[in-house]
Coordinates of C-alpha atoms in Angstrom, one line a residue:
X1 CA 39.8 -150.2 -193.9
X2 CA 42.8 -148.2 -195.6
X3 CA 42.1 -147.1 -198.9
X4 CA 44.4 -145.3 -201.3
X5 CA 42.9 -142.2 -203.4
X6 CA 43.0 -144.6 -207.1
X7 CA 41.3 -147.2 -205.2
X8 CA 38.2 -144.6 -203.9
X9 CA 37.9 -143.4 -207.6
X10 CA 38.0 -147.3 -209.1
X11 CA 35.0 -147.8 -206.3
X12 CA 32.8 -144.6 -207.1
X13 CA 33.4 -145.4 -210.8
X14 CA 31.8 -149.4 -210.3
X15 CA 29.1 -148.4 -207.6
X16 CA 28.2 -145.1 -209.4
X17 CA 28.1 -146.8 -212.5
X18 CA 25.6 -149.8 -211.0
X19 CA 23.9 -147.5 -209.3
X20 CA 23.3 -145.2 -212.2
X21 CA 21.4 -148.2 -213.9
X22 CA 18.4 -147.5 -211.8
X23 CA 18.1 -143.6 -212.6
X24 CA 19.2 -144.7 -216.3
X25 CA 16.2 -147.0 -216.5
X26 CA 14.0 -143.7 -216.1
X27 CA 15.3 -140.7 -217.5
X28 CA 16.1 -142.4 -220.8
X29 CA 12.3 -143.6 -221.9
X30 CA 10.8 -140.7 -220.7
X31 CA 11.0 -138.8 -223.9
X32 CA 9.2 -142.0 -225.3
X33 CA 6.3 -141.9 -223.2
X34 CA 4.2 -140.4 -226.6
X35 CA 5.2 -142.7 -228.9
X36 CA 4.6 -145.6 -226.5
X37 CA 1.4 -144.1 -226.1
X38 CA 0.7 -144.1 -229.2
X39 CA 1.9 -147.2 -230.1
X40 CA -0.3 -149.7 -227.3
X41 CA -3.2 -146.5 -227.9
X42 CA -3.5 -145.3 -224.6
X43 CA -2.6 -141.8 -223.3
X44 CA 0.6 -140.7 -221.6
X45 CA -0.9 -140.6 -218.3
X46 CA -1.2 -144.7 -218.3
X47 CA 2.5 -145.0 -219.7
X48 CA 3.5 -143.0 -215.9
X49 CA 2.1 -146.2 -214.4
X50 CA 4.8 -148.2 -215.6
X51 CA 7.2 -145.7 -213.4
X52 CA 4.8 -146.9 -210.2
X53 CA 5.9 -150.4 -211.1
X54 CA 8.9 -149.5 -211.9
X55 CA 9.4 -147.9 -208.2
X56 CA 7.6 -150.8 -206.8
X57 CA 9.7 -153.2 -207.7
X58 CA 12.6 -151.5 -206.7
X59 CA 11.4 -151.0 -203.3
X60 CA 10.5 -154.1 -202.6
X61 CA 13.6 -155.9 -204.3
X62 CA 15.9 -153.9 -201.9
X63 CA 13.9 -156.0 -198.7
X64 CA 14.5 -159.1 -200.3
X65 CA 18.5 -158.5 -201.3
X66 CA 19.0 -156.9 -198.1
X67 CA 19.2 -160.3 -196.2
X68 CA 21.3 -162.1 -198.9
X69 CA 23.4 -159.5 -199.3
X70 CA 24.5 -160.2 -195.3
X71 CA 24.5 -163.6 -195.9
X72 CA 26.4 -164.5 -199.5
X73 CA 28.7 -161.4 -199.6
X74 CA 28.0 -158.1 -202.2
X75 CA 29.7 -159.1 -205.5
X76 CA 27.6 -162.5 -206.7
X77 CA 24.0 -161.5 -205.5
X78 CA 25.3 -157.8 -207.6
X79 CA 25.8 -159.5 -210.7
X80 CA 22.9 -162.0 -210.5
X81 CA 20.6 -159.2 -210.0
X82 CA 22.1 -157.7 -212.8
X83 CA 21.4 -160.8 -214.9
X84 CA 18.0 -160.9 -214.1
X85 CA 17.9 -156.9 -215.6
X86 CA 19.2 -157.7 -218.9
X87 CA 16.3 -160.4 -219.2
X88 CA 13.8 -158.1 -218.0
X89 CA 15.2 -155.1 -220.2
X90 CA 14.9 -157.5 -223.6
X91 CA 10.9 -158.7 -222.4
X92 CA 10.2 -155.1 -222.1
X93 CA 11.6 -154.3 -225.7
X94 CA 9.3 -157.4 -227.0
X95 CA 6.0 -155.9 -224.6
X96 CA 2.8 -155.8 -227.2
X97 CA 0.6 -154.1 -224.5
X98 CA 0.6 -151.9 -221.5
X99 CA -0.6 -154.7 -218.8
X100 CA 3.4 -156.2 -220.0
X101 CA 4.9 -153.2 -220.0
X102 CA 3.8 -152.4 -216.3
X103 CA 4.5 -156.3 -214.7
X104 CA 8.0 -157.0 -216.6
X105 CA 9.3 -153.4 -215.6
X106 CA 8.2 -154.4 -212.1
X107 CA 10.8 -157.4 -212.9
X108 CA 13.5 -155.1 -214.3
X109 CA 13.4 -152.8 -211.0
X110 CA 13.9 -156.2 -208.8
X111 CA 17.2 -156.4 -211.1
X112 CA 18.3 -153.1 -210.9
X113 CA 17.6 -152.4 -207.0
X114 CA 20.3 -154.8 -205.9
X115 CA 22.9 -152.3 -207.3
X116 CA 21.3 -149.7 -204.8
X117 CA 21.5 -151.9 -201.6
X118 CA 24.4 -153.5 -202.6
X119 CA 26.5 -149.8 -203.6
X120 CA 25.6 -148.4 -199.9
X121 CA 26.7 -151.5 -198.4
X122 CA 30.1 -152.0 -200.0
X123 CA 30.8 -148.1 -198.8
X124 CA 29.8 -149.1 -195.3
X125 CA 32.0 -152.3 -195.2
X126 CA 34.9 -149.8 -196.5
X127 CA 35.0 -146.8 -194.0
X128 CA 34.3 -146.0 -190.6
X129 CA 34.2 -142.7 -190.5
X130 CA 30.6 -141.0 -190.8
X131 CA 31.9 -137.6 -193.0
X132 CA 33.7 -140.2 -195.4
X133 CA 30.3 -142.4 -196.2
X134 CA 29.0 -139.3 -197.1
X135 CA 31.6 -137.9 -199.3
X136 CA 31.5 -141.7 -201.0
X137 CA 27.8 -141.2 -201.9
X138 CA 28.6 -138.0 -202.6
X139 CA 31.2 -139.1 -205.3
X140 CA 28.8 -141.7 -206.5
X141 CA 26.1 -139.0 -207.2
X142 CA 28.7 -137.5 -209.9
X143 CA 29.0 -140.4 -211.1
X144 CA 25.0 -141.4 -211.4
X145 CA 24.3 -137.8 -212.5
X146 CA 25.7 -138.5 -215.6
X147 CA 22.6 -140.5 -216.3
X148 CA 19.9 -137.8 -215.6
X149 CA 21.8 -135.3 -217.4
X150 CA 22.2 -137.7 -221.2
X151 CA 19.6 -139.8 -220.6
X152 CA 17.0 -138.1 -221.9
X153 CA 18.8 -136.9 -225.0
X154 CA 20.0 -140.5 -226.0
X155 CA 16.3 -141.4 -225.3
X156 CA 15.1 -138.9 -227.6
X157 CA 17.7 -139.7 -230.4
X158 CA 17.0 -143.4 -229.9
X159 CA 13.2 -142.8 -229.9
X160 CA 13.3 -140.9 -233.0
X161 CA 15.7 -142.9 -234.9
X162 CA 15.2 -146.7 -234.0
X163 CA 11.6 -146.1 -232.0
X164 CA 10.9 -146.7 -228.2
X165 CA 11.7 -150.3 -228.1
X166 CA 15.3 -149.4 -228.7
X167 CA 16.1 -148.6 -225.4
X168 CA 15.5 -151.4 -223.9
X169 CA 17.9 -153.2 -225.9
X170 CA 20.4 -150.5 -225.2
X171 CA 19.7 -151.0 -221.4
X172 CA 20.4 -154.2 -221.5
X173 CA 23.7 -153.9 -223.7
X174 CA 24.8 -151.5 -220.8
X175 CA 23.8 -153.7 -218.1
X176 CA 25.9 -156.7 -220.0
X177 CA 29.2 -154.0 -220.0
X178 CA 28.4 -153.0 -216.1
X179 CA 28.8 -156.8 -215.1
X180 CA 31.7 -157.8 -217.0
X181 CA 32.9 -155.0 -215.3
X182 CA 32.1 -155.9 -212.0
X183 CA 33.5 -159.3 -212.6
X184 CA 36.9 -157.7 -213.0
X185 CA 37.1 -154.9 -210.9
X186 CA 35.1 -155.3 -207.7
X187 CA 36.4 -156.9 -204.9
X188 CA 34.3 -158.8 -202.0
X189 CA 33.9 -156.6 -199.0
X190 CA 31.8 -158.7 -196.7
X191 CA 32.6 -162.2 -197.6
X192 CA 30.1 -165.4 -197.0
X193 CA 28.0 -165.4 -193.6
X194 CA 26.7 -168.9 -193.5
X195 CA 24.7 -168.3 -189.5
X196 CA 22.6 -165.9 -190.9
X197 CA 19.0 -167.3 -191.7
X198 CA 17.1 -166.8 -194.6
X199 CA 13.8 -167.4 -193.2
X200 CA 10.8 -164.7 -192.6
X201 CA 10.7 -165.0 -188.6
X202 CA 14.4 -163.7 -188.4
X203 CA 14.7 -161.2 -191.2
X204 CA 11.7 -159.3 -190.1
X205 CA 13.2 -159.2 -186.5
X206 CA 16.3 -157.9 -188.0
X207 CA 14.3 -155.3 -190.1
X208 CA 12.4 -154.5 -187.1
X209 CA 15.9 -154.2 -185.3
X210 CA 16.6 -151.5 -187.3
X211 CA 13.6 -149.6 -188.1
X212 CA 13.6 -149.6 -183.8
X213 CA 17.2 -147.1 -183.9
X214 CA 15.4 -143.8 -183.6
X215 CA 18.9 -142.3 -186.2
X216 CA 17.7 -144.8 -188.5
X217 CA 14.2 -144.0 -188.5
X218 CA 13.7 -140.7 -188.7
X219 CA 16.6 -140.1 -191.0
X220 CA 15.3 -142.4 -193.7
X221 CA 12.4 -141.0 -193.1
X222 CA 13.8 -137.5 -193.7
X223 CA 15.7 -138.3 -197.0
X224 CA 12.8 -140.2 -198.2
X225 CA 10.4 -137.7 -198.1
X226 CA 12.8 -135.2 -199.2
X227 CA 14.2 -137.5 -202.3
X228 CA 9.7 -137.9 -203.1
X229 CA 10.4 -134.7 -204.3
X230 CA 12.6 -135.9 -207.4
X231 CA 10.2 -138.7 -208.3
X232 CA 7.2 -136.0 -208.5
X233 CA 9.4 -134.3 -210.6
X234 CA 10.2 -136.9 -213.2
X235 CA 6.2 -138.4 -213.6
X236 CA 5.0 -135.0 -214.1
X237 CA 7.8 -133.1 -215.9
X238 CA 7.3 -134.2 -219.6
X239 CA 3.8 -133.5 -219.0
X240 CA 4.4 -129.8 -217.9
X241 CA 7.5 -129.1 -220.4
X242 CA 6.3 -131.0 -223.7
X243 CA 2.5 -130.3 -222.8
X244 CA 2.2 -126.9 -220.7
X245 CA 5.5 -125.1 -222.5
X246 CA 5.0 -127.5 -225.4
X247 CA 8.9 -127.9 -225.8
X248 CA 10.5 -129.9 -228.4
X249 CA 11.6 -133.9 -227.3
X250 CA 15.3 -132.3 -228.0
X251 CA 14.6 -129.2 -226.1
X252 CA 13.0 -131.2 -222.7
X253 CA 16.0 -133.7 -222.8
X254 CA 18.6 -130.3 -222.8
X255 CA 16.3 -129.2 -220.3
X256 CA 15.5 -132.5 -218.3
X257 CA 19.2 -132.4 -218.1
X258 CA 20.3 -129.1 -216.9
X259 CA 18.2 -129.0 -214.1
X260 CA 18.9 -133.1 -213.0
X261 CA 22.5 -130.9 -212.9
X262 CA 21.4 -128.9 -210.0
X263 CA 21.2 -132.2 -208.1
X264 CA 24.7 -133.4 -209.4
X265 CA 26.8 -129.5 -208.6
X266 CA 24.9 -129.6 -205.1
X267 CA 26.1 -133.5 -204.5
X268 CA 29.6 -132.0 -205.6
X269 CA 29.3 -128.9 -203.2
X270 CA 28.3 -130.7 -200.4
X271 CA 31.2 -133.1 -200.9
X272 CA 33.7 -130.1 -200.4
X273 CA 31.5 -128.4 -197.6
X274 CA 31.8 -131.6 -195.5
X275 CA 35.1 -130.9 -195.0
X276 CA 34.7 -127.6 -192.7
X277 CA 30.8 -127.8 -191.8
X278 CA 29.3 -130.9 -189.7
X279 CA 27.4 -133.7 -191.5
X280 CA 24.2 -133.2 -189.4
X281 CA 24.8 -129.1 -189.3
X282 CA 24.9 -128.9 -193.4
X283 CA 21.7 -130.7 -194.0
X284 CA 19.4 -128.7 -191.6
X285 CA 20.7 -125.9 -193.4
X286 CA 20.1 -127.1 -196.8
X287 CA 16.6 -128.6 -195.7
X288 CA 15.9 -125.1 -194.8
X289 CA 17.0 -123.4 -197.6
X290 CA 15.0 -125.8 -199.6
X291 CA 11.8 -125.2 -197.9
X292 CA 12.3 -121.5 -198.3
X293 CA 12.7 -121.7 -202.0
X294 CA 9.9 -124.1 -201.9
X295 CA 7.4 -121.3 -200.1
X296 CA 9.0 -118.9 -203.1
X297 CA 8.3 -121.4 -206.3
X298 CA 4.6 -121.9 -204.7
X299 CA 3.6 -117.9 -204.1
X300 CA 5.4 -117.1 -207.5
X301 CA 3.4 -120.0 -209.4
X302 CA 0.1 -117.8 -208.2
X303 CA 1.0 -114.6 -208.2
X304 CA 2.7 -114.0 -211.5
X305 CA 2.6 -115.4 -214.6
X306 CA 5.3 -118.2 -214.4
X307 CA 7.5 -118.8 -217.6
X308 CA 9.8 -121.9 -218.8
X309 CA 13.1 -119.8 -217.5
X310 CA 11.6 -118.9 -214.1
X311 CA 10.5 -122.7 -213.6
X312 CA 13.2 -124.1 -214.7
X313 CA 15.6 -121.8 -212.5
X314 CA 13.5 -122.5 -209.3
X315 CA 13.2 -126.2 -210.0
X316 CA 17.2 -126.0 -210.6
X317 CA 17.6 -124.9 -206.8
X318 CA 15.1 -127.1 -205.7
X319 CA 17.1 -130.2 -206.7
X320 CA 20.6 -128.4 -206.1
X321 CA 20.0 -128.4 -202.5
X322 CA 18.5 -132.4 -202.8
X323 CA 21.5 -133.1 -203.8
X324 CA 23.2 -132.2 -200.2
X325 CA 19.8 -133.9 -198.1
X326 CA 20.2 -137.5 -200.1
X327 CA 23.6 -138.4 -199.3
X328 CA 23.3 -136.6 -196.0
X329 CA 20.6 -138.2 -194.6
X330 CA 21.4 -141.5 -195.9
X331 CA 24.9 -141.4 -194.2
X332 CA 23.2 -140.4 -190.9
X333 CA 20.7 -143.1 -191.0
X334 CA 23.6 -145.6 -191.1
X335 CA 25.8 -143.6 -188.2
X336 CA 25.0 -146.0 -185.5
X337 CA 25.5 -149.6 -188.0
X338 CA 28.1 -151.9 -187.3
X339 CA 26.0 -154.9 -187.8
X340 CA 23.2 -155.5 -190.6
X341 CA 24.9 -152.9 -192.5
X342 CA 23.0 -154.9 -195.9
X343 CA 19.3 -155.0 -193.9
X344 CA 19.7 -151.3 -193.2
X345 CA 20.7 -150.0 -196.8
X346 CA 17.8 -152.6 -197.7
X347 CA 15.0 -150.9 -195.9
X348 CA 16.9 -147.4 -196.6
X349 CA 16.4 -147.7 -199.9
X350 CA 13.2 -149.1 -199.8
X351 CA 11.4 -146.5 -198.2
X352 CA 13.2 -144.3 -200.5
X353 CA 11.7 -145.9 -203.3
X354 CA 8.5 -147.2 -201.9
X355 CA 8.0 -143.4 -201.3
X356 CA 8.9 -142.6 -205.0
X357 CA 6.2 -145.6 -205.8
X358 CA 4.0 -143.6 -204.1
X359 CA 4.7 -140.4 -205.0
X360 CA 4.5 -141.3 -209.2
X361 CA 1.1 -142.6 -208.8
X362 CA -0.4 -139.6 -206.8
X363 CA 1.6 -136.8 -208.9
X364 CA -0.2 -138.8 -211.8
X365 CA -3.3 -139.0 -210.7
X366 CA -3.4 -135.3 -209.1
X367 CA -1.8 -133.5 -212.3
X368 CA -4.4 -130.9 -213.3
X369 CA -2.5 -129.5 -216.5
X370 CA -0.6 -127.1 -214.9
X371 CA 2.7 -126.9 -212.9
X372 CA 1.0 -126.2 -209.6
X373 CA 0.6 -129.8 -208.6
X374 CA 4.1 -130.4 -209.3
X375 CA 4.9 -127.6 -206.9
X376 CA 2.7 -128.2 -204.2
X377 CA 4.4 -131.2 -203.7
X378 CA 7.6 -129.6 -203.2
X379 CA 6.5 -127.6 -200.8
X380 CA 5.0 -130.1 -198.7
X381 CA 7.5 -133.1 -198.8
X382 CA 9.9 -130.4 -198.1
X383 CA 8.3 -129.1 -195.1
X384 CA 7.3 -132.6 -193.6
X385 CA 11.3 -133.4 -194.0
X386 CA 12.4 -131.0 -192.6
X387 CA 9.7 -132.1 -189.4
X388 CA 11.7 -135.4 -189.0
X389 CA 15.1 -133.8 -188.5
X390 CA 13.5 -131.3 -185.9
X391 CA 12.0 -134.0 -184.2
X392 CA 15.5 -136.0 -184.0
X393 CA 17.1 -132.7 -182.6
X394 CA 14.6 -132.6 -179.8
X395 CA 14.8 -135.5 -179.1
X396 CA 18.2 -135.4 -178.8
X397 CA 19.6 -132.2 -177.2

């Protein structure tokens, strides 16, 4: 399909924006973790479970839009999801315990992950070309990085001004502004498909379809191991910076920000660097490069002391180069698509977050009070990665 230049921006501005929701949803109450411990009296460790359901939810609500999206076209199951979000957002402002908190975020994440199948698929019905998917989700990382880098401020300022509850009302006021806009901008991309079947029998066969491309497979499995690393991070990190370096909720959001920056400059990098190096060439190299710094971060955490700037540099890199694997991989796990485009992103995005599910409940359960469980995990999610793409190499010279 032949796109002009002002069209591609228009596009990375919508999807970015509805895909930035998801990380939005995060980032922004994580500053309010003590005072909503405080306020239910429970301790900060039980708030992180509300991020499992959180990921949950979003995992499994990609498998379920997946299918529709095939069927009804992108733009009205988009803005229905979207609907059911701003509900959710508003019972989670009126939550009076924890057990509410945890099953309505679970409903806000079914909102919010049809912006993340839905985003990959529009960009797959648009272009053809393998390098131009991945510079599309590389645009759309700027975009979303927005959201990791002033989240956690505006959470803190809403948090200490208006309390924790806040948010959720301004998540919902955002998610209102995100589908007017969608309702104006967007265009359909895929269009109603009325012989596909919305029954079990043939959606698991088309899921299983999929998940049977060896590309598919072992790419997702690649970027979704690699992109556990992030979700590690954000369950643990106002733990180790509030508790461990006992920073300031200002001085964690500045810093919560700076280094979700790495991600965003390496998403921008990458962007340029596809245009001389080849797609699958770049990420081994950054999946290298980020289990080496990996190695350095764990034998630095037990050799030497390890201050806030040294942590905070390493952990910088760390996500600099995951922000050249996740659009990467993602774009090579949907080379070989034409068909099921919308099951492919589904279950692409659903291992992505059914890992990050995973990954927030044992970086929760595991944290010992220092950083070292933080960066344990880096090292081996980046090493088993890194396995996956190997593997595929093999298996393919």
């Amino acid at each position: 399909m032949e796109i002009t230049k002002k069209q591609k921006v228009i596009l990375s501005l919508i999807l970015g924006s509805v895909a930035a929701l998801g990380p939005f949803s995060i980032d922004m109450y994580l500053p309010g973790f003590p005072a909503i411990a405080e306020d239910f009296g429970i301790t900060e460790n039980q708030v992180s479970y509300t991020l499992t359901s959180y990921f949950i939810g979003i995992s499994l609500g990609q498998l379920i839009y997946g299918p529709i999206l095939d069927k009804f076209g992108r733009k009205k199951p988009l803005m229905i999801g979207l609907t059911i979000y701003v509900i959710a957002a508003i019972g989670c402002a009126l939550a009076s315990d924890l057990t509410t908190l945890i099953i309505i975020r679970f409903f806000q994440a079914l909102g919010a992950s049809v912006g993340m199948v839905a985003g990959t698929s529009i960009i797959r019905d648009t272009f053809d070309d393998n390098q131009e998917v991945a510079k599309m989700l590389s645009s759309i990382l700027l975009v979303m990085g927005v959201a990791p880098i002033i989240a956690p401020t505006v959470g803190s300022f809403f948090v200490e001004h208006f309390g924790w509850r806040s948010l959720f009302y301004l998540l919902a006021g955002l998610a209102i502004v995100i589908n007017i806009s969608l309702k104006l901008f967007l265009k359909e991309t895929y269009g109603y498909h009325p012989e596909i079947q919305l029954k079990f029998k043939p959606i698991a066969k088309n899921y299983w379809n999929v998940l049977r491309i060896s590309s598919f497979l072992k790419f997702s499995l690649a970027g979704s191991i690699s992109m556990s690393i992030m979700f590690a991070y954000i369950s643990t990190i106002p733990m180790i910076l509030m508790n461990i370096y006992e920073v300031s909720q200002a001085t964690f959001g500045i810093l919560f920000g700076l280094n979700a920056g790495g991600f965003i400059i390496g998403s921008q990098v990458n962007r340029v660097l596809l245009k001389k190096i080849d797609l699958k060439k770049l990420t081994l190299i950054a999946m290298w490069a980020q289990l080496i710094i990996a190695i350095l971060f764990i034998v630095t955490a037990y050799t030497v002391h390890l201050p806030l700037e040294i942590f905070c540099v390493l952990m910088f890199l760390i996500l600099f180069l995951l922000g050249f694997v996740n659009p990467n991989a993602m774009a090579l796990s949907l080379e070989s698509m034409r068909t099921n485009v919308g099951a492919a992103s589904a279950l692409n995005g659903s291992l992505r977050m059914g890992a990050g599910a995973l990954m927030t409940f044992l970086a929760g359960k595991f944290y010992n009070g220092t950083p070292h469980t933080l960066i344990w995990f880096v090292v081996i999610l980046s090493f088993v990665s890194l396995l996956f793409v190997l593997d595929y190499r093999r298996s393919h010279s």
